[in-house]
Amino acid sequence: MPLNQTTYVILGLLSIEPNLSGYDMRKMIRRSVGYFWGESYGQIYPTLKRLTAAGLIAPGSSGSSGRKRRQTYILTELGRAQLRQWLALPFQNDPPRNEFLLKLFFGREAAPGVSVAHVRDLQERNQRALATLEEIEALAQAGNPPNPHFPYWMQTLSLGKALTQAALEWGETALKELTALEDVAARTEQAEGKRAKKKRVETKKHVHRNDGTPRAKARGTK
Amino acid sequence: MPLNQTTYVILGLLSIEPNLSGYDMRKMIRRSVGYFWGESYGQIYPTLKRLTAAGLIAPGSSGSSGRKRRQTYILTELGRAQLRQWLALPFQNDPPRNEFLLKLFFGREAAPGVSVAHVRDLQERNQRALATLEEIEALAQAGNPPNPHFPYWMQTLSLGKALTQAALEWGETALKELTALEDVAARTEQAEGKRAKKKRVETKKHVHRNDGTPRAKARGTK
DNA sequence: TGGGTCATGTAATAGGTTACATGATTGC
DNA sequence: GCAATCATGTAACCTATTACATGACCCA
């Protein structure tokens, strides 16, 4: 019986709050760990079935009288044990794939302005990310009472913020250096006056879809 | 004809240095972009075939007389155009999946000491990562001559270092706070003297396999 | 009664890793 | 002649996303 990573998010969430439905879990994941973890229904629902079969979770009391057609779950003792066991295992580094860095690495081959535009794009995304993290933090601080999970949640937020801020600072100087570099390149080319190959091109304005839409699928140009 | 991400690493590498074989590419990827990108042979070889069929790359002169059974490739004009087009497209955020943060987030459920051990583990990995990045930087600085790619490569290194350093700094304070927290927890439990459930457990020493071995596969406990 | 969102589920597909097989070449 | 490593390739498998289908419930 294959226990994938989705398993542990589910077990973890149920350890924090029992009687969640698959739908709830998806929502909670987006709100709470969304900036470093994602799950789709296509993973969640089948996994719920398998975990139930394996006895790690069990159908929960769906809120006394309430809604029909809504299956919630609770953690079994077996499930809790499994979660703890997983927690004690060394973590795995996610396979490193950063498209931004890849494009920057090959930046010399791009038209002038392209890499600069990417960095600007990154800055914007990180500014939004930072704002989101700070919002979450404020909200969490508000619900202050002695929630025992609180310190752990704060630490994850703290790392998220630290990384985002570091990236933002890098972006500031990178922007200066790359702008200088590509300005020179563009002027040199202009002076040479030949082959129009490297046209000054701006990247398409990034249509950002923060909500509702699913995560982007890694895919080339058809 | 599906162009996956592997496509663009291949095109990019060939834009920097023609006449690479699939084997070479794998090596180059590990050495140059390894800390933010990975590729396996299972991806590279089939992609090379497809790109050849699509006319984006072409068999290269395999070094005049030289070795048998070693196919190298060069970028075609079509391939270069495709690379530039891709470069100009907005980058996609890699699907966020950070197992370390997930374990930290659920840290409260773990046995005392577990989260602290994870942070320590992270610190070690990041220290090694930083050392590697600095090595690469030194090496690149040594091969100083007017390599036009150089500024772009330096920028990627610079971001890598900035992120790693930020994580290391976070780790220092996180370690203190978590140690304090879990010490208290452990003592409280001890004082209560009941259920031996939360035993003080250290995570298994992380056997780190930096070289030779393939990347870890995300997988639960069988 | 009709629109929105709650809620569950699945089929198609992509994209990738792992493990294995196979043989050539090189250096000792 | 042997070991290491260079080099290519493929089949099995997995994990996950996307897109779609379906229907209940709520409320105005």
Short mmCIF file of C-alpha atoms (C1' of nucleotides) in Angstrom, two decimals:
data_model
loop_
_atom_site.label_atom_id
_atom_site.label_comp_id
_atom_site.label_asym_id
_atom_site.label_seq_id
_atom_site.Cartn_x
_atom_site.Cartn_y
_atom_site.Cartn_z
CA MET A 1 0.00 0.00 0.00
CA PRO A 2 1.72 3.09 -1.22
CA LEU A 3 1.67 6.00 1.20
CA ASN A 4 2.42 9.12 -0.77
CA GLN A 5 3.13 12.57 0.58
CA THR A 6 -0.50 13.50 0.38
CA THR A 7 -1.04 10.94 3.11
CA TYR A 8 0.91 12.94 5.62
CA VAL A 9 -0.70 16.25 4.93
CA ILE A 10 -4.03 14.58 5.51
CA LEU A 11 -2.92 12.87 8.69
CA GLY A 12 -1.33 16.09 9.86
CA LEU A 13 -4.39 18.19 9.26
CA LEU A 14 -6.60 15.67 11.01
CA SER A 15 -4.22 15.68 13.95
CA ILE A 16 -4.83 19.40 14.28
CA GLU A 17 -8.52 19.36 13.62
CA PRO A 18 -10.74 16.30 13.43
CA ASN A 19 -13.82 15.93 11.28
CA LEU A 20 -12.55 17.46 8.10
CA SER A 21 -13.87 16.58 4.67
CA GLY A 22 -11.69 16.34 1.58
CA TYR A 23 -13.04 19.67 0.53
CA ASP A 24 -12.12 21.23 3.85
CA MET A 25 -8.62 19.84 3.60
CA ARG A 26 -8.02 21.39 0.22
CA LYS A 27 -9.15 24.73 1.59
CA MET A 28 -7.07 24.44 4.73
CA ILE A 29 -4.00 23.48 2.76
CA ARG A 30 -4.33 26.56 0.59
CA ARG A 31 -4.79 28.83 3.52
CA SER A 32 -2.27 27.44 5.94
CA VAL A 33 0.55 25.72 4.11
CA GLY A 34 -0.24 26.96 0.61
CA TYR A 35 3.02 28.75 0.18
CA PHE A 36 5.06 25.61 0.51
CA TRP A 37 2.65 22.83 -0.23
CA GLY A 38 -0.14 22.11 -2.69
CA GLU A 39 -2.66 19.35 -3.18
CA SER A 40 -5.30 18.71 -5.79
CA TYR A 41 -8.60 16.90 -5.40
CA GLY A 42 -7.28 14.28 -7.75
CA GLN A 43 -4.84 13.34 -5.03
CA ILE A 44 -6.91 13.98 -1.97
CA TYR A 45 -10.02 11.94 -2.61
CA PRO A 46 -8.35 8.72 -3.74
CA THR A 47 -5.91 9.02 -0.86
CA LEU A 48 -8.75 9.41 1.63
CA LYS A 49 -10.18 6.15 0.35
CA ARG A 50 -6.90 4.34 0.67
CA LEU A 51 -6.20 5.68 4.13
CA THR A 52 -9.62 4.61 5.28
CA ALA A 53 -9.03 1.13 3.91
CA ALA A 54 -5.68 1.03 5.68
CA GLY A 55 -7.29 2.05 8.96
CA LEU A 56 -5.23 5.22 9.35
CA ILE A 57 -8.31 7.39 9.27
CA ALA A 58 -11.98 6.67 9.84
CA PRO A 59 -15.28 8.26 8.86
CA GLY A 60 -16.12 10.98 11.34
CA SER A 61 -19.34 12.16 12.84
CA SER A 62 -20.50 14.58 10.20
CA GLY A 63 -21.77 17.16 12.63
CA SER A 64 -24.81 15.56 14.23
CA SER A 65 -27.86 16.37 12.15
CA GLY A 66 -26.28 18.61 9.53
CA ARG A 67 -25.47 18.29 5.90
CA LYS A 68 -25.88 15.30 3.76
CA ARG A 69 -23.39 14.11 1.24
CA ARG A 70 -20.37 15.27 3.12
CA GLN A 71 -17.87 12.78 4.40
CA THR A 72 -15.56 13.84 7.17
CA TYR A 73 -12.72 11.91 8.71
CA ILE A 74 -10.88 11.51 11.96
CA LEU A 75 -7.46 10.18 12.76
CA THR A 76 -7.23 6.68 14.20
CA GLU A 77 -4.57 5.73 16.70
CA LEU A 78 -2.84 3.86 13.91
CA GLY A 79 -2.92 6.98 11.79
CA ARG A 80 -1.44 9.06 14.55
CA ALA A 81 1.34 6.57 15.02
CA GLN A 82 2.05 6.62 11.30
CA LEU A 83 2.18 10.39 11.32
CA ARG A 84 4.62 10.47 14.20
CA GLN A 85 6.80 7.90 12.57
CA TRP A 86 6.93 9.93 9.38
CA LEU A 87 7.67 13.10 11.30
CA ALA A 88 10.70 11.49 12.87
CA LEU A 89 12.14 10.49 9.49
CA PRO A 90 14.70 12.77 7.86
CA PHE A 91 13.07 15.10 5.38
CA GLN A 92 13.70 14.85 1.69
CA ASN A 93 14.79 17.75 -0.37
CA ASP A 94 12.28 18.52 -3.00
CA PRO A 95 13.71 17.94 -6.44
CA PRO A 96 15.16 21.28 -7.36
CA ARG A 97 13.46 22.87 -10.33
CA ASN A 98 13.42 26.60 -10.47
CA GLU A 99 12.40 27.92 -13.85
CA PHE A 100 13.24 31.47 -12.96
CA LEU A 101 16.85 30.57 -12.22
CA LEU A 102 17.05 28.47 -15.34
CA LYS A 103 15.96 31.36 -17.51
CA LEU A 104 18.33 33.68 -15.75
CA PHE A 105 21.17 31.24 -16.22
CA PHE A 106 20.60 31.22 -19.96
CA GLY A 107 19.89 34.94 -19.93
CA ARG A 108 22.71 35.81 -22.25
CA GLU A 109 20.87 34.10 -25.10
CA ALA A 110 17.71 36.12 -24.54
CA ALA A 111 16.84 39.41 -26.16
CA PRO A 112 17.95 42.46 -24.19
CA GLY A 113 15.45 43.35 -21.52
CA VAL A 114 14.12 39.86 -21.06
CA SER A 115 16.12 38.92 -17.99
CA VAL A 116 15.49 42.26 -16.39
CA ALA A 117 11.80 41.80 -16.97
CA HIS A 118 11.95 38.39 -15.31
CA VAL A 119 13.64 39.80 -12.26
CA ARG A 120 11.04 42.54 -12.05
CA ASP A 121 8.37 39.89 -12.32
CA LEU A 122 10.01 37.96 -9.51
CA GLN A 123 10.11 41.06 -7.38
CA GLU A 124 6.41 41.60 -7.83
CA ARG A 125 5.58 38.04 -7.01
CA ASN A 126 7.75 38.15 -3.93
CA GLN A 127 6.25 41.40 -2.76
CA ARG A 128 2.82 39.85 -2.99
CA ALA A 129 4.07 36.72 -1.29
CA LEU A 130 5.52 38.71 1.56
CA ALA A 131 2.29 40.64 1.99
CA THR A 132 0.36 37.39 2.16
CA LEU A 133 2.72 35.93 4.72
CA GLU A 134 2.40 39.02 6.87
CA GLU A 135 -1.35 38.90 6.63
CA ILE A 136 -1.37 35.32 7.77
CA GLU A 137 0.97 36.18 10.58
CA ALA A 138 -1.24 39.00 11.77
CA LEU A 139 -4.27 36.75 11.66
CA ALA A 140 -2.51 34.03 13.58
CA GLN A 141 -1.31 36.53 16.20
CA ALA A 142 -4.88 37.68 16.60
CA GLY A 143 -6.15 34.18 17.41
CA ASN A 144 -3.61 34.36 20.18
CA PRO A 145 -4.81 31.91 22.82
CA PRO A 146 -2.62 29.04 23.88
CA ASN A 147 -2.71 27.08 20.67
CA PRO A 148 0.07 24.54 21.10
CA HIS A 149 0.73 24.48 17.35
CA PHE A 150 1.33 28.16 17.26
CA PRO A 151 5.12 28.23 17.76
CA TYR A 152 5.64 25.74 14.95
CA TRP A 153 3.42 27.66 12.60
CA MET A 154 5.26 30.85 13.40
CA GLN A 155 8.55 29.23 12.59
CA THR A 156 7.37 28.16 9.16
CA LEU A 157 6.07 31.65 8.53
CA SER A 158 9.32 33.07 9.73
CA LEU A 159 11.37 31.01 7.32
CA GLY A 160 9.03 31.90 4.49
CA LYS A 161 9.44 35.56 5.25
CA ALA A 162 13.19 35.33 5.59
CA LEU A 163 13.57 33.63 2.23
CA THR A 164 11.24 36.03 0.50
CA GLN A 165 12.97 39.03 1.95
CA ALA A 166 16.36 37.70 0.97
CA ALA A 167 15.12 37.20 -2.57
CA LEU A 168 13.74 40.72 -2.64
CA GLU A 169 17.04 42.16 -1.53
CA TRP A 170 18.90 40.15 -4.10
CA GLY A 171 16.46 41.40 -6.72
CA GLU A 172 17.24 45.01 -5.99
CA THR A 173 20.91 44.75 -6.74
CA ALA A 174 20.42 42.21 -9.50
CA LEU A 175 18.09 44.62 -11.20
CA LYS A 176 20.69 47.34 -11.19
CA GLU A 177 23.45 45.15 -12.47
CA LEU A 178 21.37 43.50 -15.15
CA THR A 179 19.91 46.77 -16.32
CA ALA A 180 23.39 48.18 -16.74
CA LEU A 181 24.55 45.07 -18.51
CA GLU A 182 21.68 44.86 -20.94
CA ASP A 183 21.68 48.56 -21.64
CA VAL A 184 25.27 48.27 -22.71
CA ALA A 185 24.43 45.23 -24.81
CA ALA A 186 21.55 47.00 -26.47
CA ARG A 187 23.63 50.09 -27.19
CA THR A 188 26.50 48.08 -28.59
CA GLU A 189 24.17 46.29 -30.89
CA GLN A 190 22.55 49.49 -31.95
CA ALA A 191 25.93 51.00 -32.68
CA GLU A 192 26.88 48.00 -34.74
CA GLY A 193 23.61 48.54 -36.50
CA LYS A 194 23.44 45.06 -37.90
CA ARG A 195 21.17 42.01 -37.75
CA ALA A 196 17.88 42.83 -36.18
CA LYS A 197 17.86 39.44 -34.55
CA LYS A 198 17.89 40.63 -30.99
CA LYS A 199 14.90 42.87 -30.89
CA ARG A 200 14.08 44.63 -27.66
CA VAL A 201 11.33 42.51 -26.30
CA GLU A 202 9.38 42.73 -23.11
CA THR A 203 7.99 39.56 -21.67
CA LYS A 204 4.28 39.22 -21.78
CA LYS A 205 2.66 40.83 -18.81
CA HIS A 206 2.27 38.11 -16.28
CA VAL A 207 -1.40 37.42 -15.86
CA HIS A 208 -1.49 36.38 -12.31
CA ARG A 209 -4.04 33.97 -11.12
CA ASN A 210 -3.76 33.78 -7.42
CA ASP A 211 -7.16 32.44 -6.66
CA GLY A 212 -9.59 29.99 -8.01
CA THR A 213 -7.45 28.80 -10.86
CA PRO A 214 -5.34 25.73 -10.40
CA ARG A 215 -1.60 25.82 -10.14
CA ALA A 216 0.32 26.24 -13.34
CA LYS A 217 1.34 23.06 -15.06
CA ALA A 218 4.90 22.84 -16.12
CA ARG A 219 4.70 22.63 -19.85
CA GLY A 220 6.47 23.86 -22.89
CA THR A 221 4.97 25.79 -25.74
CA LYS A 222 2.60 23.33 -27.37
CA MET B 1 4.90 17.48 -30.17
CA PRO B 2 5.23 18.05 -26.47
CA LEU B 3 8.16 20.22 -25.46
CA ASN B 4 8.83 19.62 -21.81
CA GLN B 5 11.15 21.56 -19.56
CA THR B 6 14.00 19.21 -20.34
CA THR B 7 13.88 20.60 -23.86
CA TYR B 8 14.98 24.00 -22.76
CA VAL B 9 17.84 22.88 -20.59
CA ILE B 10 19.15 20.98 -23.57
CA LEU B 11 18.70 23.88 -25.96
CA GLY B 12 20.26 26.21 -23.43
CA LEU B 13 23.30 24.06 -22.84
CA LEU B 14 23.85 23.65 -26.56
CA SER B 15 23.58 27.41 -26.98
CA ILE B 16 26.49 27.76 -24.58
CA GLU B 17 28.55 24.88 -25.87
CA PRO B 18 27.91 22.92 -29.06
CA ASN B 19 28.72 19.27 -29.59
CA LEU B 20 27.52 17.89 -26.32
CA SER B 21 26.34 14.35 -25.85
CA GLY B 22 23.48 13.34 -23.61
CA TYR B 23 26.01 12.12 -21.13
CA ASP B 24 27.84 15.43 -21.19
CA MET B 25 24.61 17.29 -20.62
CA ARG B 26 23.81 15.31 -17.53
CA LYS B 27 27.24 16.06 -16.17
CA MET B 28 27.06 19.74 -17.03
CA ILE B 29 23.65 20.07 -15.46
CA ARG B 30 24.92 18.62 -12.22
CA ARG B 31 27.93 20.85 -12.14
CA SER B 32 26.46 24.12 -13.30
CA VAL B 33 22.75 24.28 -12.48
CA GLY B 34 22.58 21.30 -10.18
CA TYR B 35 21.43 23.27 -7.19
CA PHE B 36 18.26 24.44 -8.86
CA TRP B 37 17.70 21.94 -11.64
CA GLY B 38 17.96 18.21 -12.16
CA GLU B 39 17.58 15.87 -15.08
CA SER B 40 17.74 12.12 -15.41
CA TYR B 41 18.87 10.07 -18.40
CA GLY B 42 15.36 8.78 -18.68
CA GLN B 43 14.36 12.28 -19.66
CA ILE B 44 17.40 13.40 -21.58
CA TYR B 45 17.79 10.66 -24.15
CA PRO B 46 14.20 10.44 -25.34
CA THR B 47 14.06 14.23 -25.47
CA LEU B 48 17.18 14.35 -27.62
CA LYS B 49 15.48 12.05 -30.08
CA ARG B 50 12.36 14.14 -30.20
CA LEU B 51 14.25 17.39 -30.57
CA THR B 52 16.23 15.95 -33.43
CA ALA B 53 13.04 14.82 -35.12
CA ALA B 54 11.60 18.29 -34.63
CA GLY B 55 14.67 19.89 -36.16
CA LEU B 56 15.56 21.91 -33.08
CA ILE B 57 18.88 20.16 -32.70
CA ALA B 58 21.00 18.15 -35.12
CA PRO B 59 23.72 15.52 -34.85
CA GLY B 60 27.06 17.24 -34.37
CA SER B 61 30.49 16.43 -35.62
CA SER B 62 31.62 13.97 -32.99
CA GLY B 63 35.18 15.22 -32.89
CA SER B 64 36.56 14.26 -36.31
CA SER B 65 38.12 10.81 -36.06
CA GLY B 66 37.54 10.16 -32.39
CA ARG B 67 35.29 7.97 -30.37
CA LYS B 68 32.67 5.67 -31.62
CA ARG B 69 29.26 5.27 -30.13
CA ARG B 70 28.94 8.79 -28.86
CA GLN B 71 26.34 11.06 -30.35
CA THR B 72 26.75 14.78 -29.92
CA TYR B 73 24.37 17.51 -30.91
CA ILE B 74 24.33 21.10 -32.02
CA LEU B 75 21.62 23.72 -31.94
CA THR B 76 19.86 24.49 -35.21
CA GLU B 77 18.62 27.97 -36.02
CA LEU B 78 15.12 26.72 -35.32
CA GLY B 79 16.25 25.47 -31.96
CA ARG B 80 17.85 28.76 -31.10
CA ALA B 81 14.67 30.59 -32.04
CA GLN B 82 12.65 28.22 -29.86
CA LEU B 83 15.00 28.81 -26.94
CA ARG B 84 14.71 32.57 -27.27
CA GLN B 85 10.97 32.38 -27.47
CA TRP B 86 10.84 30.31 -24.31
CA LEU B 87 13.21 32.65 -22.54
CA ALA B 88 10.91 35.57 -23.23
CA LEU B 89 7.91 33.80 -21.72
CA PRO B 90 7.02 34.50 -18.07
CA PHE B 91 8.51 31.88 -15.79
CA GLN B 92 6.38 29.45 -13.88
CA ASN B 93 6.67 28.96 -10.19
CA ASP B 94 7.67 25.47 -9.38
CA PRO B 95 4.93 23.67 -7.53
CA PRO B 96 5.71 24.37 -3.93
CA ARG B 97 6.52 21.25 -2.01
CA ASN B 98 8.86 21.57 0.87
CA GLU B 99 8.89 18.55 3.09
CA PHE B 100 11.00 20.21 5.72
CA LEU B 101 8.46 22.96 6.22
CA LEU B 102 5.63 20.45 6.24
CA LYS B 103 7.25 18.49 9.02
CA LEU B 104 7.98 21.64 10.93
CA PHE B 105 4.40 22.78 10.54
CA PHE B 106 3.14 19.57 12.11
CA GLY B 107 6.00 19.64 14.62
CA ARG B 108 3.75 19.79 17.61
CA GLU B 109 2.61 16.23 16.94
CA ALA B 110 6.16 14.91 16.83
CA ALA B 111 8.12 13.54 19.75
CA PRO B 112 10.20 16.15 21.58
CA GLY B 113 13.52 16.69 19.86
CA VAL B 114 12.34 15.73 16.42
CA SER B 115 11.77 19.21 15.07
CA VAL B 116 15.00 20.47 16.54
CA ALA B 117 16.82 17.61 14.88
CA HIS B 118 15.25 18.52 11.56
CA VAL B 119 16.40 22.11 11.86
CA ARG B 120 19.88 20.95 12.71
CA ASP B 121 19.79 18.69 9.68
CA LEU B 122 18.71 21.61 7.54
CA GLN B 123 21.54 23.72 8.88
CA GLU B 124 24.05 21.06 7.95
CA ARG B 125 22.66 20.70 4.47
CA ASN B 126 22.67 24.43 3.97
CA GLN B 127 26.20 24.77 5.23
CA ARG B 128 27.31 22.21 2.70
CA ALA B 129 25.24 23.89 0.00
CA LEU B 130 26.81 27.24 0.76
CA ALA B 131 30.28 25.74 0.62
CA THR B 132 29.51 24.22 -2.76
CA LEU B 133 28.17 27.47 -4.12
CA GLU B 134 31.26 29.31 -2.97
CA GLU B 135 33.48 26.71 -4.56
CA ILE B 136 31.68 27.10 -7.84
CA GLU B 137 31.95 30.84 -7.56
CA ALA B 138 35.68 30.68 -6.95
CA LEU B 139 36.10 28.38 -9.90
CA ALA B 140 34.09 30.62 -12.16
CA GLN B 141 36.03 33.67 -11.01
CA ALA B 142 39.23 31.86 -11.87
CA GLY B 143 38.17 31.23 -15.46
CA ASN B 144 37.83 34.95 -15.60
CA PRO B 145 38.14 35.87 -19.29
CA PRO B 146 35.38 37.69 -21.07
CA ASN B 147 32.80 34.93 -21.01
CA PRO B 148 29.57 36.71 -21.95
CA HIS B 149 27.52 34.28 -19.87
CA PHE B 150 29.47 35.09 -16.78
CA PRO B 151 27.28 37.90 -15.35
CA TYR B 152 24.17 35.77 -15.63
CA TRP B 153 25.82 32.82 -13.97
CA MET B 154 27.03 35.03 -11.16
CA GLN B 155 23.53 36.30 -10.58
CA THR B 156 22.13 32.80 -10.20
CA LEU B 157 24.92 31.94 -7.81
CA SER B 158 24.27 35.12 -5.93
CA LEU B 159 20.61 34.32 -5.40
CA GLY B 160 21.48 30.81 -4.36
CA LYS B 161 23.86 32.11 -1.77
CA ALA B 162 21.47 34.75 -0.51
CA LEU B 163 18.70 32.21 0.01
CA THR B 164 20.98 29.72 1.68
CA GLN B 165 22.41 32.32 4.00
CA ALA B 166 18.98 33.58 4.92
CA ALA B 167 17.93 30.04 5.74
CA LEU B 168 21.03 29.55 7.86
CA GLU B 169 20.33 32.70 9.83
CA TRP B 170 16.75 31.68 10.35
CA GLY B 171 17.99 28.31 11.53
CA GLU B 172 20.10 29.81 14.25
CA THR B 173 17.27 31.57 16.00
CA ALA B 174 14.78 28.82 15.21
CA LEU B 175 17.08 26.36 16.87
CA LYS B 176 17.16 28.38 20.05
CA GLU B 177 13.44 28.90 20.20
CA LEU B 178 12.56 25.32 19.39
CA THR B 179 15.09 23.94 21.81
CA ALA B 180 13.60 26.02 24.57
CA LEU B 181 10.11 25.01 23.57
CA GLU B 182 10.76 21.32 23.40
CA ASP B 183 12.82 21.28 26.55
CA VAL B 184 9.88 22.73 28.38
CA ALA B 185 7.56 20.23 26.76
CA ALA B 186 9.81 17.34 27.67
CA ARG B 187 10.14 18.53 31.25
CA THR B 188 6.43 19.07 31.63
CA GLU B 189 5.77 15.59 30.41
CA GLN B 190 8.37 14.14 32.66
CA ALA B 191 6.88 15.97 35.60
CA GLU B 192 3.48 14.63 34.74
CA GLY B 193 5.15 11.28 34.66
CA LYS B 194 2.50 9.62 32.57
CA ARG B 195 2.13 7.85 29.25
CA ALA B 196 5.48 7.06 27.73
CA LYS B 197 4.07 7.80 24.32
CA LYS B 198 6.26 10.73 23.53
CA LYS B 199 9.64 9.25 23.93
CA ARG B 200 12.62 11.45 23.33
CA VAL B 201 13.62 10.43 19.87
CA GLU B 202 16.35 11.63 17.60
CA THR B 203 15.78 11.38 13.88
CA LYS B 204 17.90 8.85 12.11
CA LYS B 205 21.20 10.33 11.18
CA HIS B 206 20.74 11.61 7.70
CA VAL B 207 22.86 9.48 5.40
CA HIS B 208 23.71 12.02 2.84
CA ARG B 209 24.33 10.94 -0.66
CA ASN B 210 25.60 13.91 -2.51
CA ASP B 211 27.31 12.17 -5.37
CA GLY B 212 26.76 9.24 -7.59
CA THR B 213 23.44 8.30 -6.15
CA PRO B 214 20.28 9.53 -7.82
CA ARG B 215 17.99 12.05 -6.30
CA ALA B 216 15.65 10.90 -3.59
CA LYS B 217 12.25 9.82 -4.72
CA ALA B 218 9.33 11.23 -2.84
CA ARG B 219 7.78 8.26 -1.20
CA GLY B 220 6.14 7.28 2.02
CA THR B 221 7.08 4.42 4.21
CA LYS B 222 6.15 1.38 2.17
"C1'" DT C 1 -36.33 28.55 -9.96
"C1'" DG C 2 -32.08 29.51 -10.79
"C1'" DG C 3 -27.23 30.72 -9.77
"C1'" DG C 4 -23.39 29.99 -6.80
"C1'" DT C 5 -20.70 27.30 -4.15
"C1'" DC C 6 -20.29 23.08 -1.63
"C1'" DA C 7 -18.75 18.55 -2.41
"C1'" DT C 8 -17.15 14.25 -4.40
"C1'" DG C 9 -15.22 11.79 -7.74
"C1'" DT C 10 -12.67 9.95 -12.05
"C1'" DA C 11 -10.40 9.52 -16.65
"C1'" DA C 12 -6.84 11.19 -19.49
"C1'" DT C 13 -2.47 12.54 -19.56
"C1'" DA C 14 1.95 14.26 -18.52
"C1'" DG C 15 6.08 14.16 -16.78
"C1'" DG C 16 9.58 12.16 -14.41
"C1'" DT C 17 12.60 8.67 -11.56
"C1'" DT C 18 14.49 4.22 -10.95
"C1'" DA C 19 16.46 0.22 -12.17
"C1'" DC C 20 18.15 -2.43 -15.36
"C1'" DA C 21 20.47 -3.88 -19.71
"C1'" DT C 22 24.11 -3.43 -22.76
"C1'" DG C 23 28.28 -2.55 -24.71
"C1'" DA C 24 32.58 0.49 -25.83
"C1'" DT C 25 36.67 2.66 -24.33
"C1'" DT C 26 40.48 3.65 -21.45
"C1'" DG C 27 44.21 2.96 -18.41
"C1'" DC C 28 46.84 -0.02 -15.84
"C1'" DG D 1 42.96 -9.03 -19.45
"C1'" DC D 2 40.30 -6.52 -16.07
"C1'" DA D 3 38.08 -2.73 -13.67
"C1'" DA D 4 36.25 1.54 -13.97
"C1'" DT D 5 33.79 4.65 -16.23
"C1'" DC D 6 31.93 6.30 -20.47
"C1'" DA D 7 27.69 6.12 -22.93
"C1'" DT D 8 23.10 5.07 -24.56
"C1'" DG D 9 18.85 3.40 -24.00
"C1'" DT D 10 14.26 1.56 -22.21
"C1'" DA D 11 10.48 -0.46 -19.36
"C1'" DA D 12 8.03 -0.26 -15.13
"C1'" DC D 13 6.16 2.54 -12.16
"C1'" DC D 14 4.42 6.53 -9.66
"C1'" DT D 15 2.73 10.70 -8.58
"C1'" DA D 16 0.31 14.41 -9.67
"C1'" DT D 17 -2.42 17.79 -12.41
"C1'" DT D 18 -6.21 18.91 -15.34
"C1'" DA D 19 -10.56 18.76 -16.93
"C1'" DC D 20 -14.73 17.12 -16.69
"C1'" DA D 21 -19.07 15.12 -14.70
"C1'" DT D 22 -22.42 15.03 -11.24
"C1'" DG D 23 -25.43 16.45 -7.95
"C1'" DA D 24 -26.82 18.62 -3.31
"C1'" DC D 25 -27.68 22.64 -0.71
"C1'" DC D 26 -28.60 27.53 0.19
"C1'" DC D 27 -30.68 31.76 -0.42
"C1'" DA D 28 -32.90 35.39 -2.71
#
